[in-house]
PDB file of C-alpha atoms in Angstrom:
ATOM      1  CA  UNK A   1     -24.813 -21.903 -75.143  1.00  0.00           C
ATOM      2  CA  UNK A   2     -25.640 -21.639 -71.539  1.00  0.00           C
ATOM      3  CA  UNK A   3     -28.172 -19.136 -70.106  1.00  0.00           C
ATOM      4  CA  UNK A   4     -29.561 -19.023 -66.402  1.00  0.00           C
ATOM      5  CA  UNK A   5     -31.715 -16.349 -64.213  1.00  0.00           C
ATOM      6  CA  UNK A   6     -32.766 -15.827 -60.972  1.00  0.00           C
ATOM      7  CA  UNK A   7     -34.351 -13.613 -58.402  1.00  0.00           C
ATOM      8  CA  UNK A   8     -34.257 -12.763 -54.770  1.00  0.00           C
ATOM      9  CA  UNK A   9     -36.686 -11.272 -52.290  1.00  0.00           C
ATOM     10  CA  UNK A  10     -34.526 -10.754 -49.274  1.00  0.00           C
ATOM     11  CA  UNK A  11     -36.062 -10.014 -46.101  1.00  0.00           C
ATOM     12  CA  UNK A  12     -34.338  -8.619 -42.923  1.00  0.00           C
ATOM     13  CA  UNK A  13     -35.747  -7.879 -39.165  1.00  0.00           C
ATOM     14  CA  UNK A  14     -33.886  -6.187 -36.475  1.00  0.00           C
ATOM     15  CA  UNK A  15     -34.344  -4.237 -33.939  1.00  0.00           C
ATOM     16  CA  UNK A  16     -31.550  -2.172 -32.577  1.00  0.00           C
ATOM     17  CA  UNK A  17     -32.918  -0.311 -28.957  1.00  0.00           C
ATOM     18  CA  UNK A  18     -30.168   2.093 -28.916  1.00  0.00           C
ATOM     19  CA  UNK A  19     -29.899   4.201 -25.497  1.00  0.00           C
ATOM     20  CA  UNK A  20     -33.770   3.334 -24.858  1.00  0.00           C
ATOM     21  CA  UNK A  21     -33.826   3.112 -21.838  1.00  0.00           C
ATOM     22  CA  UNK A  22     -32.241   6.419 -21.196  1.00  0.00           C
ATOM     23  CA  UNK A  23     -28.260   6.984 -19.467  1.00  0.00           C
ATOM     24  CA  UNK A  24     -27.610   8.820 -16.295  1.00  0.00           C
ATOM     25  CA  UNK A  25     -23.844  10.350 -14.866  1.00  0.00           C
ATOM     26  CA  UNK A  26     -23.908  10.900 -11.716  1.00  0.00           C
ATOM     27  CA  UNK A  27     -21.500  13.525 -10.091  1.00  0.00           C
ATOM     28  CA  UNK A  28     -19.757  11.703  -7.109  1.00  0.00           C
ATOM     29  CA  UNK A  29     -20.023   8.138  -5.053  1.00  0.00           C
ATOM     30  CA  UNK A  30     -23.027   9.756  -2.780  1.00  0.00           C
ATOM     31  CA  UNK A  31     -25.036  10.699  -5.913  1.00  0.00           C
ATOM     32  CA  UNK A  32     -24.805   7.104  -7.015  1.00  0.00           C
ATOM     33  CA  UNK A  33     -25.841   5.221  -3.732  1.00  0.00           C
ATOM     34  CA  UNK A  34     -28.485   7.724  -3.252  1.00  0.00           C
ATOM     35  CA  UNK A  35     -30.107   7.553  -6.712  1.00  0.00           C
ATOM     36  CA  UNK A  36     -28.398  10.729  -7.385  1.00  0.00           C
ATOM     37  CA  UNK A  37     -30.968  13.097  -4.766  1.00  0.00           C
ATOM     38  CA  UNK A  38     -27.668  13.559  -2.966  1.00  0.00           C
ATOM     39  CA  UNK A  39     -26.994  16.390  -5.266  1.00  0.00           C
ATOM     40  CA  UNK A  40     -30.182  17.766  -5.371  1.00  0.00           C
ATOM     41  CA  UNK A  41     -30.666  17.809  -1.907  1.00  0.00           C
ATOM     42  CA  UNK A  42     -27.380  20.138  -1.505  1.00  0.00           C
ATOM     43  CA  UNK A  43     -28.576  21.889  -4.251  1.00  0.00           C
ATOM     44  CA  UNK A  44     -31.656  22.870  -2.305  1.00  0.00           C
ATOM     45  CA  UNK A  45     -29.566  23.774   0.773  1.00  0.00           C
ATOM     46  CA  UNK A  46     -26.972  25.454  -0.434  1.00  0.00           C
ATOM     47  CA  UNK A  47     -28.979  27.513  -2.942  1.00  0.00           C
ATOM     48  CA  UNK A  48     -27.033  25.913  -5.831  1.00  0.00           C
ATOM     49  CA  UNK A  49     -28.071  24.264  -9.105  1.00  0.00           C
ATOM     50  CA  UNK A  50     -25.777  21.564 -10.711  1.00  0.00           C
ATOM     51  CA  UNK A  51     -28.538  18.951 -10.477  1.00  0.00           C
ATOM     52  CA  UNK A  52     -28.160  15.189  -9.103  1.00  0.00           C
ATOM     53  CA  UNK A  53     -26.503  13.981 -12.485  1.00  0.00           C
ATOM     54  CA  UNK A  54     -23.497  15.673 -14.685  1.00  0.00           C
ATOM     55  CA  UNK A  55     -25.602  14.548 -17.368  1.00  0.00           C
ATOM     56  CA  UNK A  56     -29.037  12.206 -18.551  1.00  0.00           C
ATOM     57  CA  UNK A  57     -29.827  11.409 -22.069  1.00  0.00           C
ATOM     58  CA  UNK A  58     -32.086   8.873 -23.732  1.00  0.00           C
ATOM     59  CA  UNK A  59     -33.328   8.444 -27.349  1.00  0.00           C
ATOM     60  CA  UNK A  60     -36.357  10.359 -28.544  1.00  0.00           C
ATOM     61  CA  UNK A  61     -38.227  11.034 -31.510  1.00  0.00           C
ATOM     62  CA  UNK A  62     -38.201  14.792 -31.462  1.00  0.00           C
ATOM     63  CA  UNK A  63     -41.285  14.971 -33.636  1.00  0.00           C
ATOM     64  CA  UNK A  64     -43.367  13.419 -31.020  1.00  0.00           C
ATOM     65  CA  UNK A  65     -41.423  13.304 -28.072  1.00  0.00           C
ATOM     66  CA  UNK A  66     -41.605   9.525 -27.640  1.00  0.00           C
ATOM     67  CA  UNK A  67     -39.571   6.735 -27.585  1.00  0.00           C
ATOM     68  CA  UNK A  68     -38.266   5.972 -31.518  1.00  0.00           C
ATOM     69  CA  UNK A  69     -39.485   3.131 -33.521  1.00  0.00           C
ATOM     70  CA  UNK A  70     -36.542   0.968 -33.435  1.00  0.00           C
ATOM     71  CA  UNK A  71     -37.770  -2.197 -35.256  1.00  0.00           C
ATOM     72  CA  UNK A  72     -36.909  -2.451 -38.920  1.00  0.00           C
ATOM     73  CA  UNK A  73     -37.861  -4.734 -41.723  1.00  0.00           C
ATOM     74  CA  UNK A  74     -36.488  -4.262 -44.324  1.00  0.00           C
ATOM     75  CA  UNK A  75     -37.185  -5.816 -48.069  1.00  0.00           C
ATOM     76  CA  UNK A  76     -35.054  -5.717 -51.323  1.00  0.00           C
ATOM     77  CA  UNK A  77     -34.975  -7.295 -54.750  1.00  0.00           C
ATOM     78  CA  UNK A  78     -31.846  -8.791 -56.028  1.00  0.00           C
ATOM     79  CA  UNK A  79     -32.248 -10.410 -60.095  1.00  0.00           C
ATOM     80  CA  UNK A  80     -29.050 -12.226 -61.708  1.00  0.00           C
ATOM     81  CA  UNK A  81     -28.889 -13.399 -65.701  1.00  0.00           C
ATOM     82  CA  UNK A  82     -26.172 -14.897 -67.606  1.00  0.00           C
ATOM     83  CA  UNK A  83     -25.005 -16.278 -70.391  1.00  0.00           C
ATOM     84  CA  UNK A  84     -22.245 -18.823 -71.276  1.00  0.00           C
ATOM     85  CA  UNK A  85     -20.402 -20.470 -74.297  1.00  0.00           C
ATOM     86  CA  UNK A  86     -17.526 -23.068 -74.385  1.00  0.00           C
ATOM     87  CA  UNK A  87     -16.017 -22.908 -77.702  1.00  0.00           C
ATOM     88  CA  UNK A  88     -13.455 -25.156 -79.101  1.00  0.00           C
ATOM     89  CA  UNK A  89     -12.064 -23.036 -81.639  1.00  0.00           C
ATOM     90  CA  UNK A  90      -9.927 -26.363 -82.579  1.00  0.00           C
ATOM     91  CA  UNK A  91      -8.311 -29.863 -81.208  1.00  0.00           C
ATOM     92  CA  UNK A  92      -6.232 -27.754 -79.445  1.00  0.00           C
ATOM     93  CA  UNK A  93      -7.976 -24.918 -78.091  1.00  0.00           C
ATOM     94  CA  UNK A  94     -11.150 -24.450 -75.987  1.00  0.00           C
ATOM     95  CA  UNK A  95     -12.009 -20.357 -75.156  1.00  0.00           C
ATOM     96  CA  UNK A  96     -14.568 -19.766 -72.119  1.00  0.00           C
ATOM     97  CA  UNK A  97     -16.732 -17.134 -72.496  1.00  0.00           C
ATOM     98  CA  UNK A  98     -19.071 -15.699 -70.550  1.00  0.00           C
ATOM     99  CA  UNK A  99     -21.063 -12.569 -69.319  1.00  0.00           C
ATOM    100  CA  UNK A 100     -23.402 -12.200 -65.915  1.00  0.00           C
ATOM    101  CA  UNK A 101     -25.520  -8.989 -64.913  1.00  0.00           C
ATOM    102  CA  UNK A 102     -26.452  -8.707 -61.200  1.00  0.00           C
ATOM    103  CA  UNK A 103     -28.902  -5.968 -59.694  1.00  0.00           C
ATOM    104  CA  UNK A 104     -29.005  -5.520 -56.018  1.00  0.00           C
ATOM    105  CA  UNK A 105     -32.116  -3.497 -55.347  1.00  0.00           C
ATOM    106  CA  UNK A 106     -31.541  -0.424 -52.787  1.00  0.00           C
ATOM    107  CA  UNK A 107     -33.718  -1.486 -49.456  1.00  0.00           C
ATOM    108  CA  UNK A 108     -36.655  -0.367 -48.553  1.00  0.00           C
ATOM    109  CA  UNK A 109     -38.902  -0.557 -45.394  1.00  0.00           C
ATOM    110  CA  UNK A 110     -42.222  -2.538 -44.697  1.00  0.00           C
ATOM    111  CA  UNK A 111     -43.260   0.570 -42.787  1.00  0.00           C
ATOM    112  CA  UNK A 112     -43.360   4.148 -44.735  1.00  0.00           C
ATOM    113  CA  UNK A 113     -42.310   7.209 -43.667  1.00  0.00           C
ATOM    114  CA  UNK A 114     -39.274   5.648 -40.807  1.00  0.00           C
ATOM    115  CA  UNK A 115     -36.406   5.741 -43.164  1.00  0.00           C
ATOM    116  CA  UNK A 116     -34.160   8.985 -43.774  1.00  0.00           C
ATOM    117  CA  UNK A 117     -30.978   9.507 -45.203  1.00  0.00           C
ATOM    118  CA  UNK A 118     -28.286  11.893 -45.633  1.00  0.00           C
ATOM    119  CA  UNK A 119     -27.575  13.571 -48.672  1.00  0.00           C
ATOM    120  CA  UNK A 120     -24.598  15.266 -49.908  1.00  0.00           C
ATOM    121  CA  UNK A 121     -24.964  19.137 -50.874  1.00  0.00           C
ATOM    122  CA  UNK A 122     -22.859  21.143 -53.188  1.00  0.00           C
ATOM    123  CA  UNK A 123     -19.199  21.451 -52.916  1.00  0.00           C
ATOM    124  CA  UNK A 124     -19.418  25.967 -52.781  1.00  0.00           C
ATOM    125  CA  UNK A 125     -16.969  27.319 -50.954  1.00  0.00           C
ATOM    126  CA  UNK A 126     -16.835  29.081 -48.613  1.00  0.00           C
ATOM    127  CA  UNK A 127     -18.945  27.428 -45.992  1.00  0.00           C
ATOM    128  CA  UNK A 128     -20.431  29.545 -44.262  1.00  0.00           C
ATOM    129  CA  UNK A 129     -19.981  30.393 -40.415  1.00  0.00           C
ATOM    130  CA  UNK A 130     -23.060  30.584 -37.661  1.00  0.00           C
ATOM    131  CA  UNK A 131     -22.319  31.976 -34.218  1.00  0.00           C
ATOM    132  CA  UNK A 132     -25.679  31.183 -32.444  1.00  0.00           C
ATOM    133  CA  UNK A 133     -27.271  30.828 -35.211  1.00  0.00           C
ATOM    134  CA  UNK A 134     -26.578  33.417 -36.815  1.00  0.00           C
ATOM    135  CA  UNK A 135     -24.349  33.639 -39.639  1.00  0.00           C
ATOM    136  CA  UNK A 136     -21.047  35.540 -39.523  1.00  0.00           C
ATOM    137  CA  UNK A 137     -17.545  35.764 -41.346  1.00  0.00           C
ATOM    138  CA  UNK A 138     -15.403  32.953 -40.682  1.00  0.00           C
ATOM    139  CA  UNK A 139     -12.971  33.674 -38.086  1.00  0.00           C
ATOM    140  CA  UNK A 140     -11.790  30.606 -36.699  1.00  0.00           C
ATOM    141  CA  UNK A 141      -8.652  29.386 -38.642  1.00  0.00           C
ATOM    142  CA  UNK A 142      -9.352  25.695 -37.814  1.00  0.00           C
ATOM    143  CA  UNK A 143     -13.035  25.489 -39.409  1.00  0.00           C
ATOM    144  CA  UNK A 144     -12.618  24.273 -43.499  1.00  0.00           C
ATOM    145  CA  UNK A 145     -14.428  26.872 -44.800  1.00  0.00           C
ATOM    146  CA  UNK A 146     -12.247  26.674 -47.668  1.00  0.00           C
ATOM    147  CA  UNK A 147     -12.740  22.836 -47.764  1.00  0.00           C
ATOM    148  CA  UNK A 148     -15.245  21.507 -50.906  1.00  0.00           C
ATOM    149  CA  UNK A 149     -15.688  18.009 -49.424  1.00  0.00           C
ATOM    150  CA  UNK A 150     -16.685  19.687 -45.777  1.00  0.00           C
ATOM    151  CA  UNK A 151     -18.704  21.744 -47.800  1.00  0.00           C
ATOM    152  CA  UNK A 152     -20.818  18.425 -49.296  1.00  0.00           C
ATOM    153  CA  UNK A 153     -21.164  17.395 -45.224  1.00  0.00           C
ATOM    154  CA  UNK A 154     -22.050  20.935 -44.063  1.00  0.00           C
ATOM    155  CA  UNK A 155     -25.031  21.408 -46.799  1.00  0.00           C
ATOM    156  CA  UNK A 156     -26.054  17.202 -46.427  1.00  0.00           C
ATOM    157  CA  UNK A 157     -29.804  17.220 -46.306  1.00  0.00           C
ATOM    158  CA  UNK A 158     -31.959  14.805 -44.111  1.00  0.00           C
ATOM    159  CA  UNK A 159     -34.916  13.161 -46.384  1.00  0.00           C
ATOM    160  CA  UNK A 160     -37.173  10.410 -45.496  1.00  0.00           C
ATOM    161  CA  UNK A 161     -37.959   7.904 -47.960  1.00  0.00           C
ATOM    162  CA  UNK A 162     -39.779   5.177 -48.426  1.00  0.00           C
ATOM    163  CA  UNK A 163     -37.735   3.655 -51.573  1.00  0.00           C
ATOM    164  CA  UNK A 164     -34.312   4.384 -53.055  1.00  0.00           C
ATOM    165  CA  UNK A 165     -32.474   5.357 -50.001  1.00  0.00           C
ATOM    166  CA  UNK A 166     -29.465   5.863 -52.692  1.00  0.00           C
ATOM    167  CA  UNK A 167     -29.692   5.590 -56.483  1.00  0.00           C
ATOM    168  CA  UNK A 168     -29.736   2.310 -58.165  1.00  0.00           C
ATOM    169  CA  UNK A 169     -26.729   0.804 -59.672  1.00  0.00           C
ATOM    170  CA  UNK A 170     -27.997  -1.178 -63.013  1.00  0.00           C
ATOM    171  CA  UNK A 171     -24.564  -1.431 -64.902  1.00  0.00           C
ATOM    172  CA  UNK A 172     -23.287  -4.409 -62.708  1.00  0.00           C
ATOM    173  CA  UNK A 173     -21.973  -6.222 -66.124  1.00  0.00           C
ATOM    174  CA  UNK A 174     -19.458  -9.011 -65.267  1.00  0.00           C
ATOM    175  CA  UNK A 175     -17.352 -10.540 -67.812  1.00  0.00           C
ATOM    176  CA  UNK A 176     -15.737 -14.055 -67.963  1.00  0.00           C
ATOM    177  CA  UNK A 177     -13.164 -15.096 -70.167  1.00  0.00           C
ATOM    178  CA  UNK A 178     -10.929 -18.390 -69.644  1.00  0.00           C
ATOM    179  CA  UNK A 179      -9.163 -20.757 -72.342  1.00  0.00           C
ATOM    180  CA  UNK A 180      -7.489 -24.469 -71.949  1.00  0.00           C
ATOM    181  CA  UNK A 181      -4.572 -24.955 -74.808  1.00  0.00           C
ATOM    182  CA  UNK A 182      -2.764 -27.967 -75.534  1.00  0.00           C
ATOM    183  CA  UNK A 183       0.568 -26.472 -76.265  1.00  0.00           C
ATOM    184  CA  UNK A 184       2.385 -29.395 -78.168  1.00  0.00           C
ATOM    185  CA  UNK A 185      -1.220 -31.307 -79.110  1.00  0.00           C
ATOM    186  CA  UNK A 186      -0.283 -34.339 -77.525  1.00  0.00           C
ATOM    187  CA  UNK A 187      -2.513 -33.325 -74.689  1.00  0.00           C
ATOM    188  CA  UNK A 188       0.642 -33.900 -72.343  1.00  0.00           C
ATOM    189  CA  UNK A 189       1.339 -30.013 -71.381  1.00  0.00           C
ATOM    190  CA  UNK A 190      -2.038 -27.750 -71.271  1.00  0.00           C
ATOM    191  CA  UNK A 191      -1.970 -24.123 -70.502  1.00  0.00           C
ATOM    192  CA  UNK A 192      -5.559 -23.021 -68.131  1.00  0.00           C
ATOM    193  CA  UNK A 193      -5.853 -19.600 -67.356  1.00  0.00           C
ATOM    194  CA  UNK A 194      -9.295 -17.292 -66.847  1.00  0.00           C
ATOM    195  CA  UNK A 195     -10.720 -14.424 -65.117  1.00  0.00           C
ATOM    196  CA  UNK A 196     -13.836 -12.207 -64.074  1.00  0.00           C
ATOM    197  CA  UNK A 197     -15.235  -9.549 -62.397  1.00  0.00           C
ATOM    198  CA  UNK A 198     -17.950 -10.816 -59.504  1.00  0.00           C
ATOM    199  CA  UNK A 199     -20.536  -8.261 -57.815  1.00  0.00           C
ATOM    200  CA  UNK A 200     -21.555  -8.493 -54.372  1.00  0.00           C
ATOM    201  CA  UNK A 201     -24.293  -7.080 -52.083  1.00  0.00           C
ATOM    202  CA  UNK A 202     -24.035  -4.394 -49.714  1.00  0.00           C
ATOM    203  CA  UNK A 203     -23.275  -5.327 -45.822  1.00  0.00           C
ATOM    204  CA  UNK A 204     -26.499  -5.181 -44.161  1.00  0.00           C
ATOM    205  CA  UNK A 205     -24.832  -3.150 -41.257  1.00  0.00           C
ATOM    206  CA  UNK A 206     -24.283  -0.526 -43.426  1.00  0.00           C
ATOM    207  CA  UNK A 207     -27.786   0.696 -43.826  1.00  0.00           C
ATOM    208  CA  UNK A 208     -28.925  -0.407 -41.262  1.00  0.00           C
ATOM    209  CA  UNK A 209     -28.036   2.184 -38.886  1.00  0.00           C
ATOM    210  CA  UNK A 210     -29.777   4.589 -40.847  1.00  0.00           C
ATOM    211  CA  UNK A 211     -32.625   4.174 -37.894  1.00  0.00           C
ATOM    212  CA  UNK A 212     -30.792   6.558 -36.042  1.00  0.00           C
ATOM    213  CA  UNK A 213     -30.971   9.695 -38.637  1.00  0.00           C
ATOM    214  CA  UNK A 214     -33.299  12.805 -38.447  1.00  0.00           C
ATOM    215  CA  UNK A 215     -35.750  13.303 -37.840  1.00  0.00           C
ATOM    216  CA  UNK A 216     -37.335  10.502 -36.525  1.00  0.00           C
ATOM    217  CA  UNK A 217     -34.519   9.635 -33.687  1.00  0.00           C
ATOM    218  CA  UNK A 218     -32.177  11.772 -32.153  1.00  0.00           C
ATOM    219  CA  UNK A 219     -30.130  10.723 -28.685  1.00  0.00           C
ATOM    220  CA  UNK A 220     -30.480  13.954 -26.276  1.00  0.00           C
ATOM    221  CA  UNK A 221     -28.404  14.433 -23.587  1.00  0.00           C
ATOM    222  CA  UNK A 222     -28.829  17.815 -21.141  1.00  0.00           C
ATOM    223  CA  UNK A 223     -27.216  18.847 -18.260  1.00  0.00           C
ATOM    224  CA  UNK A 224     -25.853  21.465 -16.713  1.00  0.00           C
ATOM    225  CA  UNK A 225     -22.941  21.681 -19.329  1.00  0.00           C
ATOM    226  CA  UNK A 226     -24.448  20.093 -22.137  1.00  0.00           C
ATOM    227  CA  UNK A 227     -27.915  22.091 -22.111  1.00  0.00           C
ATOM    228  CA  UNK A 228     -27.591  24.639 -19.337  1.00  0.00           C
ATOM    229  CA  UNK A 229     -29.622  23.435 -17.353  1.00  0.00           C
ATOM    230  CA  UNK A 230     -28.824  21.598 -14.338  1.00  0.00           C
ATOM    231  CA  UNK A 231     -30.705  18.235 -14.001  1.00  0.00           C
ATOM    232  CA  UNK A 232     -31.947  15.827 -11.638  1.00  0.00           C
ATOM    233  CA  UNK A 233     -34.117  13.251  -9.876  1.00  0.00           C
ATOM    234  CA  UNK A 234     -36.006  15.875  -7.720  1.00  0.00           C
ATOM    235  CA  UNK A 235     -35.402  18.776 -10.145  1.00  0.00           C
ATOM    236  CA  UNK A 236     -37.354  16.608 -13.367  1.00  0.00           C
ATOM    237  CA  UNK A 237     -38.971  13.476 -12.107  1.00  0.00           C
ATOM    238  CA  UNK A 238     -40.425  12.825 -15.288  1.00  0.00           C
ATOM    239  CA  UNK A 239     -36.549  11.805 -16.471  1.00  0.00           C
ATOM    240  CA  UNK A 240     -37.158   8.285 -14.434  1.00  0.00           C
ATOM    241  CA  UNK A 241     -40.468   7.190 -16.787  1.00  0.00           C
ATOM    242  CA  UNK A 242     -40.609   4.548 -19.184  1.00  0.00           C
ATOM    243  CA  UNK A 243     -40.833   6.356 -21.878  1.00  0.00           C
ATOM    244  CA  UNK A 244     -37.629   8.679 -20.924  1.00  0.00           C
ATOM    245  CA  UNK A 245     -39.674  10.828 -22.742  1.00  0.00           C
ATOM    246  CA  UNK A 246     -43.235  11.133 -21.344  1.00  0.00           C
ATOM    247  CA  UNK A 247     -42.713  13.848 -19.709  1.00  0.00           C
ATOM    248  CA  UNK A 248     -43.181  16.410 -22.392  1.00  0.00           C
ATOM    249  CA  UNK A 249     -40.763  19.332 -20.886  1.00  0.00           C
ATOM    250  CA  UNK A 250     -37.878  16.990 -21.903  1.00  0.00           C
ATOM    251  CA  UNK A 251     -38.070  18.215 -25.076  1.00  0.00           C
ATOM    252  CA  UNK A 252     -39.305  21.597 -24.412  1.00  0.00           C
ATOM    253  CA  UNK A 253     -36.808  25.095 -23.968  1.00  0.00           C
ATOM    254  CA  UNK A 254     -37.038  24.350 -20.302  1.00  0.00           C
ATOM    255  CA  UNK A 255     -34.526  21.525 -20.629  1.00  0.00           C
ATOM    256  CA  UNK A 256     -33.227  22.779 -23.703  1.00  0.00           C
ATOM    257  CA  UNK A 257     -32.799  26.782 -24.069  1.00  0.00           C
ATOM    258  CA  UNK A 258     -31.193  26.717 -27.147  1.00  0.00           C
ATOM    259  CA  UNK A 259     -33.273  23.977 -29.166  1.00  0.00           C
ATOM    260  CA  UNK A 260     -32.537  20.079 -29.799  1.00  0.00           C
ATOM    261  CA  UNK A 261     -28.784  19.486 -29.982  1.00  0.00           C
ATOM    262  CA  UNK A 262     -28.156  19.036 -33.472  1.00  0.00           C
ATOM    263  CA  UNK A 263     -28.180  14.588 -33.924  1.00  0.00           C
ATOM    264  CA  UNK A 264     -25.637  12.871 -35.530  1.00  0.00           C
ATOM    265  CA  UNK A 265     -26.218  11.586 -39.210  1.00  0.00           C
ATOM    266  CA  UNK A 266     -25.716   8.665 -40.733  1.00  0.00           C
ATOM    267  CA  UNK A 267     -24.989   8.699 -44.279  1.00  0.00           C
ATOM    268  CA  UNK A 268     -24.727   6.412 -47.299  1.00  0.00           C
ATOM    269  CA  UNK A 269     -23.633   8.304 -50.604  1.00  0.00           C
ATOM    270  CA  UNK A 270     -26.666   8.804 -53.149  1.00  0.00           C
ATOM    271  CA  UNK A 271     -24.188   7.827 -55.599  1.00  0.00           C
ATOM    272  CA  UNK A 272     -23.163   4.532 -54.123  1.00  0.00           C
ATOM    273  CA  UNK A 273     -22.022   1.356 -56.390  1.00  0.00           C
ATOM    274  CA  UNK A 274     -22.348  -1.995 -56.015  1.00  0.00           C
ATOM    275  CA  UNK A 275     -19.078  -3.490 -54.307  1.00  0.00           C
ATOM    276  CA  UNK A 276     -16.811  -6.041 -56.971  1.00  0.00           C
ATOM    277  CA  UNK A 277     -13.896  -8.047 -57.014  1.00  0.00           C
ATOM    278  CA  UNK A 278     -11.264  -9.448 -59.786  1.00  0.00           C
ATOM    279  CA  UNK A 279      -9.935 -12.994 -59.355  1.00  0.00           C
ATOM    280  CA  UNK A 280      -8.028 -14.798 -62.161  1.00  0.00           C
ATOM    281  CA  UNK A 281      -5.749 -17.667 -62.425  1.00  0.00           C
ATOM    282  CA  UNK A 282      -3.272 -19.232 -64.784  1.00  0.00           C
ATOM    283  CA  UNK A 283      -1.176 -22.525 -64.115  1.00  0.00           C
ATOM    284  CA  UNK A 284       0.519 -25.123 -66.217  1.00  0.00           C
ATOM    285  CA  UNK A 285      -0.982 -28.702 -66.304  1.00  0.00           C
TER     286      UNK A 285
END
């Protein structure tokens, strides 16, 4: 009998700076040799208001204002145990048998309180409508609102957490069974053949890009058709500062009327399960 163990401590660092620096569309040729006053300066003369740039938009954390945290290190446990037996059952027959349990811990990060992730709702139908915000009968024939699995997106739930971004998965059991038989005994012609299930971990990539949920990072963009308001190097100076952000009326109903624009989530099922593959073989020796 065979038996083995071990354990892992992974650690991971990366920093993804994701629109930090802030993006600017200018309208024409003019507004991008001119650092985009062109507009604004016509704007001024003619009386109109489309603002130097189409649009600008720059990470932020909208609890604060400020430039997101965008460095994450992350930590995770990983444990493996087996155990093995080669039996010869006779001269002629040797059976393989074996069993291995793997446990890939959920990560977590070194810093609390950065993490979030999106959870599923309920499947209830129908979903219900909201016409600026306000909820009314469904009367667009394209929305789902008959859908159950648009109706698990449009109830998900941000929530931060500092541990078990998705449930653990502790029934990672992977069998091995293999056999070599002498078929006539005179150890000329032996049949091999074997199989197992293997576990793997989850791509990093995956969760990683969890950074970018609610409500700790959002990307705005505003603009005269994106917020309704018509922006630009004259009109909000404060745009052009390292952080994006500083200047506080970038998040504020001046630049945004209607509130934050909703951000876009990322989401790893709650329910998630640690990724496998079969392999077997048989051949003739």
């Amino acid at each position: 009998m065979k038996f083995g163990a071990e354990y892992r401590r992974t650690r991971n660092g990366s920093s993804f700076q994701a629109d930090r620096n802030g993006h600017f569309s200018p309208w024409s040729a003019e507004d991008l040799i001119t650092d985009s006053v062109f507009s604004d300066q016509l704007d001024k003369a003619f009386g109109t208001s489309y603002g130097g740039w189409y649009y600008a938009g720059a990470a932020v954390n909208p609890t604060n204002g400020q430039l997101p945290d965008f460095y994450r290190g992350y930590r995770a446990n990983e444990v493996g145990m087996y155990g093995q037996d080669d039996w010869r059952v006779n001269s002629r027959l040797t059976l393989n048998l074996g069993l291995r349990w793997e446990y890939f811990g959920p990560p977590h990060n070194f810093k609390p309180n950065v993490d979030s992730n999106y959870y599923f709702g309920t499947p209830v139908t129908p979903i219900p409508c909201f016409t600026a915000g306000v909820q009314s009968p469904c009367t667009n024939p394209f929305f789902p609102s008959a859908n159950p699995f648009y109706a698990y997106e449009a109830s998900a739930r941000p929530e931060v957490k500092n541990s078990n971004l998705w449930n653990k998965d502790l029934n990672n059991f992977g069998p091995r069974v293999g056999f070599a038989w002498d078929v006539f005994g005179t150890s000329k012609l032996v049949l091999r053949a074997g199989g197992g299930v293997f576990y793997d971990r989850l791509y990093n990539n995956v969760f990683e890009n969890i950074r970018f949920n609610a409500p700790f990072y959002a990307d705005e963009t505003a603009g005269i058709f994106q917020s309704g308001v018509a922006v630009g190097p004259l009109k909000q100076p404060g745009l052009l500062t390292i952080p994006f952000t500083s200047n506080a009326q970038f998040i504020s109903s001046t630049l945004f009327p209607a509130g934050l624009p909703k951000p876009v989530p990322r989401h790893i099922d709650q329910n998630l399960v640690t990724a496998y593959y079969e392999q077997y073989s048989f051949g003739l020796q």
